[in-house]
XYZ file of C-alpha atoms in Angstrom:
346
model
C 25.891 30.072 31.641
C 26.797 26.395 32.094
C 24.677 23.276 32.022
C 24.335 21.585 35.398
C 25.199 18.332 33.621
C 28.990 18.065 33.195
C 30.244 17.901 29.652
C 31.514 14.323 29.884
C 28.033 13.131 30.957
C 26.065 14.987 28.297
C 24.368 12.763 25.728
C 21.765 12.970 22.995
C 18.483 13.689 24.761
C 15.506 11.439 24.219
C 13.641 13.183 27.031
C 13.255 16.949 26.898
C 14.018 19.533 29.573
C 11.178 21.495 31.119
C 12.517 24.823 29.803
C 13.677 26.042 26.367
C 17.374 26.239 25.508
C 17.393 30.029 25.881
C 15.923 30.005 29.410
C 17.597 32.504 31.780
C 17.177 31.829 35.534
C 16.311 34.866 37.678
C 19.201 34.443 40.140
C 22.510 32.517 40.233
C 22.936 28.975 41.505
C 25.787 26.481 41.284
C 26.423 22.733 41.310
C 29.272 20.569 42.584
C 31.751 19.352 39.982
C 33.586 16.063 40.521
C 36.770 15.093 38.735
C 35.808 13.271 35.514
C 37.527 10.137 36.838
C 34.986 9.928 39.681
C 32.218 7.666 38.400
C 30.516 6.890 41.710
C 30.172 8.442 45.158
C 29.188 6.957 48.510
C 26.934 8.529 51.132
C 26.682 6.516 54.362
C 24.376 7.364 57.268
C 25.323 5.805 60.636
C 22.523 6.362 63.148
C 22.055 5.936 66.901
C 18.610 6.139 68.520
C 17.514 6.211 72.168
C 14.894 7.687 74.475
C 15.590 10.487 76.929
C 19.106 11.448 77.963
C 21.964 9.894 76.043
C 23.014 6.600 77.641
C 26.699 5.770 77.956
C 26.389 3.329 75.056
C 25.281 6.125 72.723
C 28.185 8.359 73.685
C 30.607 5.464 73.202
C 29.105 4.543 69.820
C 29.407 8.114 68.525
C 33.042 8.289 69.620
C 33.704 4.916 68.013
C 32.312 5.824 64.600
C 34.202 9.131 64.630
C 37.419 7.203 65.299
C 36.640 4.834 62.424
C 36.042 7.797 60.109
C 39.523 9.087 61.017
C 41.177 5.714 60.369
C 42.703 4.350 57.162
C 40.217 4.307 54.296
C 37.782 6.618 56.078
C 35.642 9.242 54.348
C 36.907 12.425 52.743
C 34.203 14.337 54.643
C 31.626 13.664 57.330
C 29.206 15.624 59.485
C 26.799 14.907 62.319
C 23.217 15.974 63.069
C 20.361 15.179 65.442
C 16.578 15.071 65.505
C 13.649 13.555 67.418
C 11.761 11.020 65.323
C 8.033 10.336 65.034
C 8.138 7.850 67.942
C 9.929 10.316 70.224
C 13.391 8.791 69.935
C 16.427 11.037 69.986
C 18.441 10.175 66.891
C 22.007 11.195 66.070
C 23.224 10.538 62.536
C 26.817 10.718 61.340
C 26.907 11.078 57.544
C 30.084 10.197 55.657
C 31.070 10.643 52.012
C 33.578 8.879 49.752
C 34.492 9.331 46.088
C 36.304 5.969 45.891
C 34.044 2.911 46.161
C 36.917 0.445 46.555
C 38.260 2.432 49.505
C 34.791 2.524 51.041
C 34.243 -1.225 50.587
C 37.496 -2.075 52.361
C 36.669 0.316 55.193
C 32.991 -0.622 55.463
C 33.129 -4.363 56.176
C 34.584 -4.110 59.728
C 32.681 -0.879 60.437
C 29.386 -2.553 59.593
C 30.110 -5.541 61.802
C 30.924 -3.264 64.716
C 27.884 -1.041 64.193
C 24.988 -3.423 63.565
C 26.081 -6.851 64.858
C 26.732 -6.220 68.528
C 23.692 -5.019 70.482
C 24.376 -2.090 72.808
C 22.376 -1.492 75.964
C 19.647 1.112 75.663
C 20.217 2.100 72.020
C 19.423 1.067 68.465
C 21.851 1.479 65.577
C 21.352 1.638 61.835
C 23.230 2.042 58.567
C 21.748 3.535 55.396
C 24.080 3.655 52.372
C 23.766 4.791 48.786
C 26.623 4.413 46.307
C 25.201 6.036 43.185
C 26.792 6.547 39.819
C 27.327 10.279 39.394
C 24.851 10.175 36.491
C 22.141 9.438 39.093
C 22.892 12.392 41.292
C 22.618 16.187 41.394
C 23.408 19.087 43.719
C 22.400 22.740 43.906
C 23.897 25.619 45.914
C 22.954 29.258 46.367
C 26.608 30.233 46.961
C 30.039 29.060 45.871
C 32.207 29.170 48.951
C 30.749 26.702 51.460
C 30.121 23.194 50.126
C 27.985 20.927 52.289
C 27.253 17.212 52.259
C 28.506 15.290 49.258
C 29.707 18.504 47.581
C 32.490 18.689 50.190
C 34.250 15.824 48.369
C 33.837 17.346 44.899
C 36.672 18.922 42.944
C 34.989 22.336 43.090
C 31.910 24.262 42.017
C 30.532 25.146 38.612
C 29.876 28.582 37.254
C 26.255 29.753 37.123
C 24.035 26.965 35.810
C 20.883 27.165 33.743
C 18.743 24.342 35.157
C 17.231 25.849 38.282
C 14.457 28.167 39.543
C 11.684 26.250 37.776
C 9.629 23.158 38.533
C 11.462 20.254 36.960
C 14.937 21.705 37.393
C 15.848 19.028 39.927
C 15.192 16.281 37.375
C 16.889 18.214 34.574
C 20.112 18.433 36.610
C 20.399 14.636 36.895
C 22.417 13.366 33.899
C 20.414 10.134 33.637
C 17.244 12.186 33.051
C 18.450 12.893 29.526
C 17.358 9.384 28.498
C 15.615 7.685 31.436
C 12.316 8.430 33.269
C 13.789 6.869 36.459
C 10.538 5.076 37.247
C 10.510 3.037 40.483
C 10.252 -0.741 40.230
C 9.125 -3.169 42.934
C 8.309 -2.709 46.610
C 10.517 -2.642 49.725
C 10.998 -5.980 51.486
C 12.233 -6.854 54.953
C 14.956 -9.485 55.355
C 15.665 -10.830 58.835
C 19.229 -11.792 59.746
C 19.056 -12.764 63.390
C 18.487 -9.547 65.307
C 19.469 -7.457 62.296
C 16.790 -6.229 59.930
C 17.734 -5.372 56.367
C 15.493 -3.589 53.899
C 15.787 -4.451 50.239
C 14.229 -1.421 48.618
C 13.633 -1.063 44.870
C 15.014 0.433 41.712
C 15.072 4.245 41.489
C 14.597 4.965 45.172
C 15.106 8.693 45.763
C 17.076 10.459 48.521
C 17.129 14.196 49.148
C 19.217 16.163 51.636
C 18.114 19.806 51.600
C 19.896 22.250 53.880
C 19.793 25.732 55.361
C 22.664 27.714 56.898
C 21.818 30.975 58.683
C 25.134 31.309 60.543
C 26.168 34.369 58.495
C 22.907 36.262 58.966
C 22.763 39.405 61.068
C 20.114 40.172 63.661
C 17.221 41.380 61.494
C 17.654 38.706 58.820
C 18.085 35.966 61.419
C 14.877 37.047 63.140
C 13.042 37.068 59.812
C 14.246 33.542 59.003
C 13.603 32.075 62.460
C 10.205 33.768 62.892
C 8.728 33.601 59.390
C 10.433 30.821 57.438
C 11.736 28.157 59.815
C 8.367 27.435 61.502
C 6.745 26.881 58.088
C 9.641 24.644 57.042
C 9.339 22.671 60.273
C 5.605 22.219 59.738
C 6.262 20.724 56.306
C 9.049 18.507 57.620
C 6.801 17.254 60.437
C 4.097 16.435 57.901
C 6.521 14.309 55.895
C 7.802 12.651 59.077
C 4.354 11.758 60.390
C 2.147 11.424 57.301
C 4.470 11.291 54.314
C 3.982 7.608 53.530
C 0.649 8.295 51.843
C 2.322 10.546 49.258
C 5.403 8.402 48.648
C 7.787 9.695 51.346
C 9.013 6.611 53.191
C 10.816 8.536 55.941
C 11.828 12.116 56.732
C 14.296 13.575 59.198
C 14.545 17.297 59.914
C 18.043 17.467 61.353
C 19.951 20.058 63.370
C 23.612 19.983 62.386
C 26.019 19.552 65.295
C 29.357 21.342 65.516
C 32.550 19.413 66.233
C 32.046 19.919 69.976
C 28.559 18.392 69.787
C 26.601 21.631 70.161
C 23.692 22.560 67.891
C 24.846 24.856 65.087
C 22.953 27.373 62.979
C 22.509 24.837 60.204
C 19.766 22.334 59.494
C 18.709 19.949 56.763
C 15.821 17.736 55.809
C 16.769 14.219 54.724
C 14.140 11.968 53.269
C 13.674 8.699 51.406
C 11.105 8.718 48.592
C 9.504 6.044 46.464
C 10.470 8.026 43.394
C 11.737 11.331 42.123
C 8.250 11.870 40.692
C 6.690 11.578 44.174
C 9.164 14.140 45.512
C 8.384 16.431 42.566
C 4.629 16.181 43.170
C 5.037 17.181 46.819
C 7.334 20.064 45.899
C 5.121 21.413 43.121
C 1.639 21.051 44.525
C 1.285 19.840 48.113
C -0.030 22.560 50.478
C 2.827 22.046 52.955
C 5.516 22.715 50.354
C 3.559 25.480 48.617
C 3.549 27.195 52.013
C 7.324 26.660 52.444
C 7.977 28.002 48.964
C 5.789 31.055 49.590
C 7.533 31.876 52.868
C 10.970 31.484 51.258
C 10.073 33.659 48.272
C 8.689 36.394 50.538
C 11.888 36.267 52.602
C 14.183 36.418 49.575
C 12.176 39.150 47.841
C 12.277 41.241 51.026
C 16.055 40.978 51.357
C 17.120 40.668 47.718
C 20.836 40.167 47.008
C 21.748 41.161 50.566
C 20.337 37.881 51.971
C 23.001 35.935 53.851
C 20.992 32.718 54.189
C 22.678 29.842 52.341
C 20.645 27.042 50.775
C 21.658 23.775 49.143
C 20.474 20.293 48.335
C 21.636 16.972 46.964
C 19.301 14.504 45.243
C 20.038 10.908 44.262
C 17.926 8.394 42.334
C 19.609 5.089 43.167
C 19.541 1.774 41.340
C 18.537 -1.247 43.412
C 22.129 -2.527 43.643
C 23.374 0.860 44.906
C 21.477 0.684 48.218
C 22.034 -0.850 51.666
C 19.777 -0.517 54.719
C 20.377 -2.329 58.019
C 18.861 -1.827 61.488
C 19.592 -3.340 64.919
C 17.241 -2.862 67.893
C 15.496 0.070 66.207
C 11.753 0.672 66.417
C 9.608 -0.413 63.485
C 9.174 3.057 61.955
C 12.883 3.876 61.783
C 14.066 4.987 58.356
C 13.271 2.536 55.607
C 11.697 0.066 58.048
C 8.611 2.257 57.741
C 8.408 1.391 54.036
C 8.365 -2.395 54.349
C 5.374 -4.136 52.845
C 6.488 -7.795 52.772
C 8.569 -9.914 55.145
C 11.065 -12.623 54.196
C 12.165 -14.939 57.003
């Protein structure tokens, strides 16, 4: 049994784990392992939003960002997903990952100018970037052989880890939690730059991407997931999208992953911005919407046992203030982190 925290990031704890040292989780889970030389990763969300059918500008923008990803300095991995937001806008997000910040910085400057400087007819565009130190980040996977998201740029997977299957495991997997409560500081502010709107968030903003992959399931298991689990998950995701602000969720997207030909795949993920890890933990542990999700998932997994083919994963980051970038052009006022803004700077 390994610790989720890699050996080179282990330190003398001043804050205790939620479980004793001899805790044995009831089922196996795994985490991504980066090369020790990787001190920071980058996760960059490039979004397009529009109403109704995709205008030509949206199709062109998606092709353009894909071409930039394939160019010199582009990401080691990227994927694309779609959802309809709380205001009824179709939104397509291309998410890219780097393990070399210098390479990203050189690539990003012209990409940013192309994406959020020039207005495009009938669409809004946005960029949301985190570049966290690996000590501020954790992952968790139910299986070893299909990394998703940021884990696709890791060196590989761990063996079975101890810190999971209990409330508090998410925090315990983040190396910084050994010594730091990761308390949020400050409030989001809006900065206007011509037509561009930038959000300056705050210290210890939290991002989660939590995914499901039912592509390997056979007929009876797929029916069980789609009939009994997915509707409950969607209900919780819709709650966070529409009413999450009151409990510390600034924005939530329940995304359908798109295949390389643009068709909807049998994968999904929720992606949300939170005021703090603590706010995310409170929702997960006690809010009726997540208690219901957890109950449906446990019933599903207990019914199927080890034969379950559903794959689950997540990645969680608690980012320092200088590790964040949010910029929006011609997007509605509740897009992403715009929904979190409390003060305006001209």
